[in-house]
């Protein structure tokens, strides 16, 4: 079983839509969770860390559900510039090992 | 400043060449990483340095040789690569709360 499972999409949504991505992780002892955004032919960029109580940054909301072992990312009022691949990342509970989801492709359509 | 720099941006090398990729960060991060990324795939971890010591080697072939000269620098020495090693090589460093910051990568083509 993979450490992190993520629906690859693609998600094609109109501007202004709300879209949600989920990721599940296998190790219940995992402690740190992140969402990254990667544009075509660019490096991944940290979008937000995911905290136990959930956290919001503008149009983006990240949530962690430890009982079901998944993290989610909600994007409200989608913009054309949100088109990218979104990667969920889970840090192993020991050491500096990070597990990446396969990435979810989002295209926001005018 | 959350910048990680990498040189060169692009590299074309033959299978008998020796080359090096370089990475630098000045954020005071004590963990640094090399990843390999193929098109439409997530980054694959290759090596992790923690406090300038190699802490993880993900069974990477010996034709890839990492080096951490000091806490700000990370090198990846390449020798006798294969065409299937062509990929984007990403360097990253991570903060005390494990947020990783990636460099722009070196796009490597092995001919």
mmCIF file with all atom_site columns, C-alpha atoms in Angstrom:
data_model
loop_
_atom_site.group_PDB
_atom_site.id
_atom_site.type_symbol
_atom_site.label_atom_id
_atom_site.label_alt_id
_atom_site.label_comp_id
_atom_site.label_asym_id
_atom_site.label_entity_id
_atom_site.label_seq_id
_atom_site.pdbx_PDB_ins_code
_atom_site.Cartn_x
_atom_site.Cartn_y
_atom_site.Cartn_z
_atom_site.occupancy
_atom_site.B_iso_or_equiv
_atom_site.pdbx_formal_charge
_atom_site.auth_seq_id
_atom_site.auth_comp_id
_atom_site.auth_asym_id
_atom_site.auth_atom_id
_atom_site.pdbx_PDB_model_num
ATOM 1   C CA . UNK A 1 1   ? 0.000   0.000  0.000   1.00 0.00 ? 1   UNK A CA 1
ATOM 2   C CA . UNK A 1 2   ? 1.287   3.475  -0.846  1.00 0.00 ? 2   UNK A CA 1
ATOM 3   C CA . UNK A 1 3   ? 2.117   5.823  2.026   1.00 0.00 ? 3   UNK A CA 1
ATOM 4   C CA . UNK A 1 4   ? 0.007   8.589  0.467   1.00 0.00 ? 4   UNK A CA 1
ATOM 5   C CA . UNK A 1 5   ? -2.866  8.185  -1.968  1.00 0.00 ? 5   UNK A CA 1
ATOM 6   C CA . UNK A 1 6   ? -4.209  11.097 -3.982  1.00 0.00 ? 6   UNK A CA 1
ATOM 7   C CA . UNK A 1 7   ? -6.796  11.302 -6.743  1.00 0.00 ? 7   UNK A CA 1
ATOM 8   C CA . UNK A 1 8   ? -4.829  12.432 -9.836  1.00 0.00 ? 8   UNK A CA 1
ATOM 9   C CA . UNK A 1 9   ? -7.870  14.082 -11.423 1.00 0.00 ? 9   UNK A CA 1
ATOM 10  C CA . UNK A 1 10  ? -7.842  15.954 -13.691 1.00 0.00 ? 10  UNK A CA 1
ATOM 11  C CA . UNK A 1 11  ? -10.260 18.445 -12.244 1.00 0.00 ? 11  UNK A CA 1
ATOM 12  C CA . UNK A 1 12  ? -11.611 20.958 -14.761 1.00 0.00 ? 12  UNK A CA 1
ATOM 13  C CA . UNK A 1 13  ? -13.715 23.620 -13.080 1.00 0.00 ? 13  UNK A CA 1
ATOM 14  C CA . UNK A 1 14  ? -15.166 26.983 -14.145 1.00 0.00 ? 14  UNK A CA 1
ATOM 15  C CA . UNK A 1 15  ? -13.894 30.224 -12.662 1.00 0.00 ? 15  UNK A CA 1
ATOM 16  C CA . UNK A 1 16  ? -15.549 30.971 -9.359  1.00 0.00 ? 16  UNK A CA 1
ATOM 17  C CA . UNK A 1 17  ? -16.183 27.332 -8.521  1.00 0.00 ? 17  UNK A CA 1
ATOM 18  C CA . UNK A 1 18  ? -15.266 25.646 -5.271  1.00 0.00 ? 18  UNK A CA 1
ATOM 19  C CA . UNK A 1 19  ? -13.084 22.563 -5.591  1.00 0.00 ? 19  UNK A CA 1
ATOM 20  C CA . UNK A 1 20  ? -11.805 20.107 -2.982  1.00 0.00 ? 20  UNK A CA 1
ATOM 21  C CA . UNK A 1 21  ? -8.934  17.653 -3.051  1.00 0.00 ? 21  UNK A CA 1
ATOM 22  C CA . UNK A 1 22  ? -8.369  14.807 -0.638  1.00 0.00 ? 22  UNK A CA 1
ATOM 23  C CA . UNK A 1 23  ? -5.384  12.699 0.260   1.00 0.00 ? 23  UNK A CA 1
ATOM 24  C CA . UNK A 1 24  ? -5.217  9.634  2.470   1.00 0.00 ? 24  UNK A CA 1
ATOM 25  C CA . UNK A 1 25  ? -2.143  8.478  4.349   1.00 0.00 ? 25  UNK A CA 1
ATOM 26  C CA . UNK A 1 26  ? -1.307  5.054  5.733   1.00 0.00 ? 26  UNK A CA 1
ATOM 27  C CA . UNK A 1 27  ? 0.823   5.756  8.819   1.00 0.00 ? 27  UNK A CA 1
ATOM 28  C CA . UNK A 1 28  ? -1.346  6.844  11.723  1.00 0.00 ? 28  UNK A CA 1
ATOM 29  C CA . UNK A 1 29  ? 1.749   8.128  13.547  1.00 0.00 ? 29  UNK A CA 1
ATOM 30  C CA . UNK A 1 30  ? 2.448   10.777 10.871  1.00 0.00 ? 30  UNK A CA 1
ATOM 31  C CA . UNK A 1 31  ? 2.697   14.234 12.405  1.00 0.00 ? 31  UNK A CA 1
ATOM 32  C CA . UNK A 1 32  ? 3.254   16.821 9.682   1.00 0.00 ? 32  UNK A CA 1
ATOM 33  C CA . UNK A 1 33  ? 1.178   17.452 6.588   1.00 0.00 ? 33  UNK A CA 1
ATOM 34  C CA . UNK A 1 34  ? 1.487   19.902 3.726   1.00 0.00 ? 34  UNK A CA 1
ATOM 35  C CA . UNK A 1 35  ? -0.032  21.017 0.457   1.00 0.00 ? 35  UNK A CA 1
ATOM 36  C CA . UNK A 1 36  ? 2.265   22.112 -2.365  1.00 0.00 ? 36  UNK A CA 1
ATOM 37  C CA . UNK A 1 37  ? 1.438   23.625 -5.696  1.00 0.00 ? 37  UNK A CA 1
ATOM 38  C CA . UNK A 1 38  ? 3.487   22.858 -8.798  1.00 0.00 ? 38  UNK A CA 1
ATOM 39  C CA . UNK A 1 39  ? 3.148   24.738 -12.065 1.00 0.00 ? 39  UNK A CA 1
ATOM 40  C CA . UNK A 1 40  ? 4.196   23.097 -15.313 1.00 0.00 ? 40  UNK A CA 1
ATOM 41  C CA . UNK A 1 41  ? 7.996   22.786 -15.565 1.00 0.00 ? 41  UNK A CA 1
ATOM 42  C CA . UNK A 1 42  ? 8.483   24.602 -12.255 1.00 0.00 ? 42  UNK A CA 1
ATOM 43  C CA . UNK A 1 43  ? 9.420   23.494 -8.771  1.00 0.00 ? 43  UNK A CA 1
ATOM 44  C CA . UNK A 1 44  ? 6.857   22.648 -6.079  1.00 0.00 ? 44  UNK A CA 1
ATOM 45  C CA . UNK A 1 45  ? 5.994   25.619 -3.900  1.00 0.00 ? 45  UNK A CA 1
ATOM 46  C CA . UNK A 1 46  ? 4.624   25.350 -0.383  1.00 0.00 ? 46  UNK A CA 1
ATOM 47  C CA . UNK A 1 47  ? 0.970   26.337 -0.369  1.00 0.00 ? 47  UNK A CA 1
ATOM 48  C CA . UNK A 1 48  ? 0.205   25.652 3.262   1.00 0.00 ? 48  UNK A CA 1
ATOM 49  C CA . UNK A 1 49  ? 0.957   23.410 6.180   1.00 0.00 ? 49  UNK A CA 1
ATOM 50  C CA . UNK A 1 50  ? -2.020  21.512 7.562   1.00 0.00 ? 50  UNK A CA 1
ATOM 51  C CA . UNK A 1 51  ? -2.693  21.884 11.265  1.00 0.00 ? 51  UNK A CA 1
ATOM 52  C CA . UNK A 1 52  ? -4.781  19.641 13.479  1.00 0.00 ? 52  UNK A CA 1
ATOM 53  C CA . UNK A 1 53  ? -7.413  22.304 14.019  1.00 0.00 ? 53  UNK A CA 1
ATOM 54  C CA . UNK A 1 54  ? -7.604  23.135 10.306  1.00 0.00 ? 54  UNK A CA 1
ATOM 55  C CA . UNK A 1 55  ? -6.317  26.359 8.835   1.00 0.00 ? 55  UNK A CA 1
ATOM 56  C CA . UNK A 1 56  ? -7.310  28.913 6.281   1.00 0.00 ? 56  UNK A CA 1
ATOM 57  C CA . UNK A 1 57  ? -5.334  31.262 4.065   1.00 0.00 ? 57  UNK A CA 1
ATOM 58  C CA . UNK A 1 58  ? -7.585  33.482 1.990   1.00 0.00 ? 58  UNK A CA 1
ATOM 59  C CA . UNK A 1 59  ? -9.500  31.282 -0.442  1.00 0.00 ? 59  UNK A CA 1
ATOM 60  C CA . UNK A 1 60  ? -7.667  28.146 0.673   1.00 0.00 ? 60  UNK A CA 1
ATOM 61  C CA . UNK A 1 61  ? -8.684  25.924 3.581   1.00 0.00 ? 61  UNK A CA 1
ATOM 62  C CA . UNK A 1 62  ? -6.763  22.864 4.705   1.00 0.00 ? 62  UNK A CA 1
ATOM 63  C CA . UNK A 1 63  ? -8.130  20.239 7.076   1.00 0.00 ? 63  UNK A CA 1
ATOM 64  C CA . UNK A 1 64  ? -6.768  17.162 8.786   1.00 0.00 ? 64  UNK A CA 1
ATOM 65  C CA . UNK A 1 65  ? -8.877  14.209 9.852   1.00 0.00 ? 65  UNK A CA 1
ATOM 66  C CA . UNK A 1 66  ? -6.689  11.966 11.986  1.00 0.00 ? 66  UNK A CA 1
ATOM 67  C CA . UNK A 1 67  ? -9.403  9.401  12.658  1.00 0.00 ? 67  UNK A CA 1
ATOM 68  C CA . UNK A 1 68  ? -9.871  8.708  8.962   1.00 0.00 ? 68  UNK A CA 1
ATOM 69  C CA . UNK A 1 69  ? -6.258  9.538  8.071   1.00 0.00 ? 69  UNK A CA 1
ATOM 70  C CA . UNK A 1 70  ? -6.900  12.061 5.370   1.00 0.00 ? 70  UNK A CA 1
ATOM 71  C CA . UNK A 1 71  ? -6.093  15.666 4.604   1.00 0.00 ? 71  UNK A CA 1
ATOM 72  C CA . UNK A 1 72  ? -8.077  17.949 2.384   1.00 0.00 ? 72  UNK A CA 1
ATOM 73  C CA . UNK A 1 73  ? -7.634  21.213 0.505   1.00 0.00 ? 73  UNK A CA 1
ATOM 74  C CA . UNK A 1 74  ? -10.592 23.408 -0.378  1.00 0.00 ? 74  UNK A CA 1
ATOM 75  C CA . UNK A 1 75  ? -10.227 26.202 -2.904  1.00 0.00 ? 75  UNK A CA 1
ATOM 76  C CA . UNK A 1 76  ? -13.075 28.710 -3.021  1.00 0.00 ? 76  UNK A CA 1
ATOM 77  C CA . UNK A 1 77  ? -13.812 31.163 -5.844  1.00 0.00 ? 77  UNK A CA 1
ATOM 78  C CA . UNK A 1 78  ? -11.319 29.493 -8.210  1.00 0.00 ? 78  UNK A CA 1
ATOM 79  C CA . UNK A 1 79  ? -9.171  31.781 -10.346 1.00 0.00 ? 79  UNK A CA 1
ATOM 80  C CA . UNK A 1 80  ? -7.514  30.991 -13.663 1.00 0.00 ? 80  UNK A CA 1
ATOM 81  C CA . UNK A 1 81  ? -4.179  31.353 -11.855 1.00 0.00 ? 81  UNK A CA 1
ATOM 82  C CA . UNK A 1 82  ? -5.076  28.430 -9.571  1.00 0.00 ? 82  UNK A CA 1
ATOM 83  C CA . UNK A 1 83  ? -4.518  26.050 -12.493 1.00 0.00 ? 83  UNK A CA 1
ATOM 84  C CA . UNK A 1 84  ? -1.645  23.806 -11.394 1.00 0.00 ? 84  UNK A CA 1
ATOM 85  C CA . UNK A 1 85  ? -0.876  20.415 -9.909  1.00 0.00 ? 85  UNK A CA 1
ATOM 86  C CA . UNK A 1 86  ? -1.529  20.160 -6.177  1.00 0.00 ? 86  UNK A CA 1
ATOM 87  C CA . UNK A 1 87  ? 0.645   17.751 -4.207  1.00 0.00 ? 87  UNK A CA 1
ATOM 88  C CA . UNK A 1 88  ? -0.103  16.503 -0.724  1.00 0.00 ? 88  UNK A CA 1
ATOM 89  C CA . UNK A 1 89  ? 2.944   15.665 1.345   1.00 0.00 ? 89  UNK A CA 1
ATOM 90  C CA . UNK A 1 90  ? 3.163   13.710 4.592   1.00 0.00 ? 90  UNK A CA 1
ATOM 91  C CA . UNK A 1 91  ? 6.249   13.616 6.738   1.00 0.00 ? 91  UNK A CA 1
ATOM 92  C CA . UNK A 1 92  ? 7.271   10.278 8.246   1.00 0.00 ? 92  UNK A CA 1
ATOM 93  C CA . UNK A 1 93  ? 6.952   10.167 12.015  1.00 0.00 ? 93  UNK A CA 1
ATOM 94  C CA . UNK A 1 94  ? 10.728  9.806  12.414  1.00 0.00 ? 94  UNK A CA 1
ATOM 95  C CA . UNK A 1 95  ? 13.587  11.350 10.495  1.00 0.00 ? 95  UNK A CA 1
ATOM 96  C CA . UNK A 1 96  ? 13.314  13.659 7.497   1.00 0.00 ? 96  UNK A CA 1
ATOM 97  C CA . UNK A 1 97  ? 11.502  11.360 5.085   1.00 0.00 ? 97  UNK A CA 1
ATOM 98  C CA . UNK A 1 98  ? 8.598   12.896 3.158   1.00 0.00 ? 98  UNK A CA 1
ATOM 99  C CA . UNK A 1 99  ? 5.963   11.028 1.179   1.00 0.00 ? 99  UNK A CA 1
ATOM 100 C CA . UNK A 1 100 ? 4.349   12.698 -1.816  1.00 0.00 ? 100 UNK A CA 1
ATOM 101 C CA . UNK A 1 101 ? 0.963   12.018 -3.305  1.00 0.00 ? 101 UNK A CA 1
ATOM 102 C CA . UNK A 1 102 ? 0.845   11.606 -7.070  1.00 0.00 ? 102 UNK A CA 1
ATOM 103 C CA . UNK A 1 103 ? -0.545  15.125 -7.444  1.00 0.00 ? 103 UNK A CA 1
ATOM 104 C CA . UNK A 1 104 ? -3.966  16.346 -8.566  1.00 0.00 ? 104 UNK A CA 1
ATOM 105 C CA . UNK A 1 105 ? -4.182  18.365 -11.752 1.00 0.00 ? 105 UNK A CA 1
ATOM 106 C CA . UNK A 1 106 ? -6.518  21.369 -11.651 1.00 0.00 ? 106 UNK A CA 1
ATOM 107 C CA . UNK A 1 107 ? -7.522  23.452 -14.650 1.00 0.00 ? 107 UNK A CA 1
ATOM 108 C CA . UNK A 1 108 ? -9.747  26.475 -14.055 1.00 0.00 ? 108 UNK A CA 1
ATOM 109 C CA . UNK A 1 109 ? -11.686 27.328 -17.185 1.00 0.00 ? 109 UNK A CA 1
ATOM 110 C CA . UNK A 1 110 ? -12.821 30.860 -18.091 1.00 0.00 ? 110 UNK A CA 1
ATOM 111 C CA . UNK B 2 1   ? 14.279  35.071 2.187   1.00 0.00 ? 1   UNK B CA 1
ATOM 112 C CA . UNK B 2 2   ? 12.943  31.602 1.288   1.00 0.00 ? 2   UNK B CA 1
ATOM 113 C CA . UNK B 2 3   ? 15.162  31.082 -1.714  1.00 0.00 ? 3   UNK B CA 1
ATOM 114 C CA . UNK B 2 4   ? 17.007  27.950 -2.686  1.00 0.00 ? 4   UNK B CA 1
ATOM 115 C CA . UNK B 2 5   ? 19.256  28.372 -5.697  1.00 0.00 ? 5   UNK B CA 1
ATOM 116 C CA . UNK B 2 6   ? 20.444  25.668 -8.052  1.00 0.00 ? 6   UNK B CA 1
ATOM 117 C CA . UNK B 2 7   ? 22.974  25.625 -10.846 1.00 0.00 ? 7   UNK B CA 1
ATOM 118 C CA . UNK B 2 8   ? 23.015  24.930 -13.679 1.00 0.00 ? 8   UNK B CA 1
ATOM 119 C CA . UNK B 2 9   ? 19.417  25.380 -14.865 1.00 0.00 ? 9   UNK B CA 1
ATOM 120 C CA . UNK B 2 10  ? 19.958  22.991 -17.758 1.00 0.00 ? 10  UNK B CA 1
ATOM 121 C CA . UNK B 2 11  ? 22.602  20.336 -18.334 1.00 0.00 ? 11  UNK B CA 1
ATOM 122 C CA . UNK B 2 12  ? 23.219  18.040 -21.261 1.00 0.00 ? 12  UNK B CA 1
ATOM 123 C CA . UNK B 2 13  ? 25.830  15.378 -20.694 1.00 0.00 ? 13  UNK B CA 1
ATOM 124 C CA . UNK B 2 14  ? 27.068  12.250 -22.358 1.00 0.00 ? 14  UNK B CA 1
ATOM 125 C CA . UNK B 2 15  ? 27.137  8.897  -20.642 1.00 0.00 ? 15  UNK B CA 1
ATOM 126 C CA . UNK B 2 16  ? 30.878  9.107  -20.031 1.00 0.00 ? 16  UNK B CA 1
ATOM 127 C CA . UNK B 2 17  ? 30.907  12.623 -18.627 1.00 0.00 ? 17  UNK B CA 1
ATOM 128 C CA . UNK B 2 18  ? 31.346  13.743 -15.048 1.00 0.00 ? 18  UNK B CA 1
ATOM 129 C CA . UNK B 2 19  ? 29.354  16.762 -13.914 1.00 0.00 ? 19  UNK B CA 1
ATOM 130 C CA . UNK B 2 20  ? 28.060  18.286 -10.686 1.00 0.00 ? 20  UNK B CA 1
ATOM 131 C CA . UNK B 2 21  ? 24.825  19.932 -9.666  1.00 0.00 ? 21  UNK B CA 1
ATOM 132 C CA . UNK B 2 22  ? 24.968  22.618 -7.026  1.00 0.00 ? 22  UNK B CA 1
ATOM 133 C CA . UNK B 2 23  ? 22.435  23.862 -4.502  1.00 0.00 ? 23  UNK B CA 1
ATOM 134 C CA . UNK B 2 24  ? 22.616  26.679 -1.976  1.00 0.00 ? 24  UNK B CA 1
ATOM 135 C CA . UNK B 2 25  ? 20.345  28.020 0.743   1.00 0.00 ? 25  UNK B CA 1
ATOM 136 C CA . UNK B 2 26  ? 20.860  30.788 3.274   1.00 0.00 ? 26  UNK B CA 1
ATOM 137 C CA . UNK B 2 27  ? 17.818  30.201 5.451   1.00 0.00 ? 27  UNK B CA 1
ATOM 138 C CA . UNK B 2 28  ? 19.771  28.439 8.187   1.00 0.00 ? 28  UNK B CA 1
ATOM 139 C CA . UNK B 2 29  ? 17.980  25.172 7.451   1.00 0.00 ? 29  UNK B CA 1
ATOM 140 C CA . UNK B 2 30  ? 19.816  22.106 8.727   1.00 0.00 ? 30  UNK B CA 1
ATOM 141 C CA . UNK B 2 31  ? 18.162  19.533 6.478   1.00 0.00 ? 31  UNK B CA 1
ATOM 142 C CA . UNK B 2 32  ? 18.728  19.447 2.724   1.00 0.00 ? 32  UNK B CA 1
ATOM 143 C CA . UNK B 2 33  ? 17.384  17.088 0.087   1.00 0.00 ? 33  UNK B CA 1
ATOM 144 C CA . UNK B 2 34  ? 17.901  15.865 -3.456  1.00 0.00 ? 34  UNK B CA 1
ATOM 145 C CA . UNK B 2 35  ? 14.843  14.759 -5.425  1.00 0.00 ? 35  UNK B CA 1
ATOM 146 C CA . UNK B 2 36  ? 14.452  13.416 -8.935  1.00 0.00 ? 36  UNK B CA 1
ATOM 147 C CA . UNK B 2 37  ? 11.282  14.218 -10.850 1.00 0.00 ? 37  UNK B CA 1
ATOM 148 C CA . UNK B 2 38  ? 10.115  12.722 -14.120 1.00 0.00 ? 38  UNK B CA 1
ATOM 149 C CA . UNK B 2 39  ? 7.367   14.319 -16.209 1.00 0.00 ? 39  UNK B CA 1
ATOM 150 C CA . UNK B 2 40  ? 3.863   14.035 -14.734 1.00 0.00 ? 40  UNK B CA 1
ATOM 151 C CA . UNK B 2 41  ? 5.204   12.239 -11.632 1.00 0.00 ? 41  UNK B CA 1
ATOM 152 C CA . UNK B 2 42  ? 5.762   13.509 -8.094  1.00 0.00 ? 42  UNK B CA 1
ATOM 153 C CA . UNK B 2 43  ? 9.298   14.147 -6.844  1.00 0.00 ? 43  UNK B CA 1
ATOM 154 C CA . UNK B 2 44  ? 11.165  11.010 -5.736  1.00 0.00 ? 44  UNK B CA 1
ATOM 155 C CA . UNK B 2 45  ? 13.474  11.358 -2.777  1.00 0.00 ? 45  UNK B CA 1
ATOM 156 C CA . UNK B 2 46  ? 17.113  10.495 -3.443  1.00 0.00 ? 46  UNK B CA 1
ATOM 157 C CA . UNK B 2 47  ? 19.149  11.746 -0.490  1.00 0.00 ? 47  UNK B CA 1
ATOM 158 C CA . UNK B 2 48  ? 18.665  13.617 2.785   1.00 0.00 ? 48  UNK B CA 1
ATOM 159 C CA . UNK B 2 49  ? 21.364  15.445 4.702   1.00 0.00 ? 49  UNK B CA 1
ATOM 160 C CA . UNK B 2 50  ? 20.681  16.395 8.284   1.00 0.00 ? 50  UNK B CA 1
ATOM 161 C CA . UNK B 2 51  ? 23.221  18.611 10.043  1.00 0.00 ? 51  UNK B CA 1
ATOM 162 C CA . UNK B 2 52  ? 25.623  18.009 7.163   1.00 0.00 ? 52  UNK B CA 1
ATOM 163 C CA . UNK B 2 53  ? 25.501  14.240 7.550   1.00 0.00 ? 53  UNK B CA 1
ATOM 164 C CA . UNK B 2 54  ? 23.860  11.870 5.092   1.00 0.00 ? 54  UNK B CA 1
ATOM 165 C CA . UNK B 2 55  ? 20.828  10.493 6.878   1.00 0.00 ? 55  UNK B CA 1
ATOM 166 C CA . UNK B 2 56  ? 18.816  8.913  4.044   1.00 0.00 ? 56  UNK B CA 1
ATOM 167 C CA . UNK B 2 57  ? 19.949  7.289  0.801   1.00 0.00 ? 57  UNK B CA 1
ATOM 168 C CA . UNK B 2 58  ? 16.955  5.857  -1.035  1.00 0.00 ? 58  UNK B CA 1
ATOM 169 C CA . UNK B 2 59  ? 18.970  3.057  -2.679  1.00 0.00 ? 59  UNK B CA 1
ATOM 170 C CA . UNK B 2 60  ? 20.259  5.466  -5.303  1.00 0.00 ? 60  UNK B CA 1
ATOM 171 C CA . UNK B 2 61  ? 22.791  4.022  -7.794  1.00 0.00 ? 61  UNK B CA 1
ATOM 172 C CA . UNK B 2 62  ? 26.399  4.912  -7.049  1.00 0.00 ? 62  UNK B CA 1
ATOM 173 C CA . UNK B 2 63  ? 26.656  6.920  -10.259 1.00 0.00 ? 63  UNK B CA 1
ATOM 174 C CA . UNK B 2 64  ? 24.967  9.639  -8.169  1.00 0.00 ? 64  UNK B CA 1
ATOM 175 C CA . UNK B 2 65  ? 27.187  10.874 -5.339  1.00 0.00 ? 65  UNK B CA 1
ATOM 176 C CA . UNK B 2 66  ? 25.961  13.547 -2.923  1.00 0.00 ? 66  UNK B CA 1
ATOM 177 C CA . UNK B 2 67  ? 28.154  15.888 -0.959  1.00 0.00 ? 67  UNK B CA 1
ATOM 178 C CA . UNK B 2 68  ? 27.395  18.475 1.708   1.00 0.00 ? 68  UNK B CA 1
ATOM 179 C CA . UNK B 2 69  ? 30.455  20.761 2.058   1.00 0.00 ? 69  UNK B CA 1
ATOM 180 C CA . UNK B 2 70  ? 28.746  22.952 4.683   1.00 0.00 ? 70  UNK B CA 1
ATOM 181 C CA . UNK B 2 71  ? 25.333  23.738 6.084   1.00 0.00 ? 71  UNK B CA 1
ATOM 182 C CA . UNK B 2 72  ? 24.413  25.986 3.139   1.00 0.00 ? 72  UNK B CA 1
ATOM 183 C CA . UNK B 2 73  ? 25.654  23.929 0.223   1.00 0.00 ? 73  UNK B CA 1
ATOM 184 C CA . UNK B 2 74  ? 24.653  20.638 -1.327  1.00 0.00 ? 74  UNK B CA 1
ATOM 185 C CA . UNK B 2 75  ? 26.210  19.052 -4.390  1.00 0.00 ? 75  UNK B CA 1
ATOM 186 C CA . UNK B 2 76  ? 25.252  16.085 -6.499  1.00 0.00 ? 76  UNK B CA 1
ATOM 187 C CA . UNK B 2 77  ? 28.109  14.549 -8.462  1.00 0.00 ? 77  UNK B CA 1
ATOM 188 C CA . UNK B 2 78  ? 27.141  12.680 -11.604 1.00 0.00 ? 78  UNK B CA 1
ATOM 189 C CA . UNK B 2 79  ? 29.233  10.069 -13.392 1.00 0.00 ? 79  UNK B CA 1
ATOM 190 C CA . UNK B 2 80  ? 28.480  7.522  -16.099 1.00 0.00 ? 80  UNK B CA 1
ATOM 191 C CA . UNK B 2 81  ? 24.781  8.305  -16.179 1.00 0.00 ? 81  UNK B CA 1
ATOM 192 C CA . UNK B 2 82  ? 22.232  6.506  -18.306 1.00 0.00 ? 82  UNK B CA 1
ATOM 193 C CA . UNK B 2 83  ? 19.623  8.080  -20.616 1.00 0.00 ? 83  UNK B CA 1
ATOM 194 C CA . UNK B 2 84  ? 16.891  7.043  -18.152 1.00 0.00 ? 84  UNK B CA 1
ATOM 195 C CA . UNK B 2 85  ? 18.506  9.364  -15.595 1.00 0.00 ? 85  UNK B CA 1
ATOM 196 C CA . UNK B 2 86  ? 17.267  12.319 -17.635 1.00 0.00 ? 86  UNK B CA 1
ATOM 197 C CA . UNK B 2 87  ? 14.909  14.225 -15.345 1.00 0.00 ? 87  UNK B CA 1
ATOM 198 C CA . UNK B 2 88  ? 14.432  17.385 -13.311 1.00 0.00 ? 88  UNK B CA 1
ATOM 199 C CA . UNK B 2 89  ? 16.687  17.302 -10.247 1.00 0.00 ? 89  UNK B CA 1
ATOM 200 C CA . UNK B 2 90  ? 15.323  19.321 -7.368  1.00 0.00 ? 90  UNK B CA 1
ATOM 201 C CA . UNK B 2 91  ? 17.114  20.448 -4.270  1.00 0.00 ? 91  UNK B CA 1
ATOM 202 C CA . UNK B 2 92  ? 15.170  21.422 -1.160  1.00 0.00 ? 92  UNK B CA 1
ATOM 203 C CA . UNK B 2 93  ? 15.815  22.498 2.383   1.00 0.00 ? 93  UNK B CA 1
ATOM 204 C CA . UNK B 2 94  ? 13.456  22.332 5.312   1.00 0.00 ? 94  UNK B CA 1
ATOM 205 C CA . UNK B 2 95  ? 12.774  24.522 8.291   1.00 0.00 ? 95  UNK B CA 1
ATOM 206 C CA . UNK B 2 96  ? 12.480  23.442 11.894  1.00 0.00 ? 96  UNK B CA 1
ATOM 207 C CA . UNK B 2 97  ? 8.760   22.819 11.315  1.00 0.00 ? 97  UNK B CA 1
ATOM 208 C CA . UNK B 2 98  ? 9.555   20.651 8.284   1.00 0.00 ? 98  UNK B CA 1
ATOM 209 C CA . UNK B 2 99  ? 8.272   23.039 5.625   1.00 0.00 ? 99  UNK B CA 1
ATOM 210 C CA . UNK B 2 100 ? 10.313  22.269 2.520   1.00 0.00 ? 100 UNK B CA 1
ATOM 211 C CA . UNK B 2 101 ? 11.495  24.938 0.112   1.00 0.00 ? 101 UNK B CA 1
ATOM 212 C CA . UNK B 2 102 ? 12.538  23.806 -3.327  1.00 0.00 ? 102 UNK B CA 1
ATOM 213 C CA . UNK B 2 103 ? 15.037  25.268 -5.738  1.00 0.00 ? 103 UNK B CA 1
ATOM 214 C CA . UNK B 2 104 ? 14.063  25.769 -9.397  1.00 0.00 ? 104 UNK B CA 1
ATOM 215 C CA . UNK B 2 105 ? 15.759  22.522 -10.359 1.00 0.00 ? 105 UNK B CA 1
ATOM 216 C CA . UNK B 2 106 ? 18.308  21.400 -12.916 1.00 0.00 ? 106 UNK B CA 1
ATOM 217 C CA . UNK B 2 107 ? 16.844  19.897 -16.063 1.00 0.00 ? 107 UNK B CA 1
ATOM 218 C CA . UNK B 2 108 ? 19.251  17.104 -16.972 1.00 0.00 ? 108 UNK B CA 1
ATOM 219 C CA . UNK B 2 109 ? 19.433  15.365 -20.323 1.00 0.00 ? 109 UNK B CA 1
ATOM 220 C CA . UNK B 2 110 ? 21.739  12.380 -20.722 1.00 0.00 ? 110 UNK B CA 1
ATOM 221 C CA . UNK B 2 111 ? 22.623  11.582 -24.312 1.00 0.00 ? 111 UNK B CA 1
#
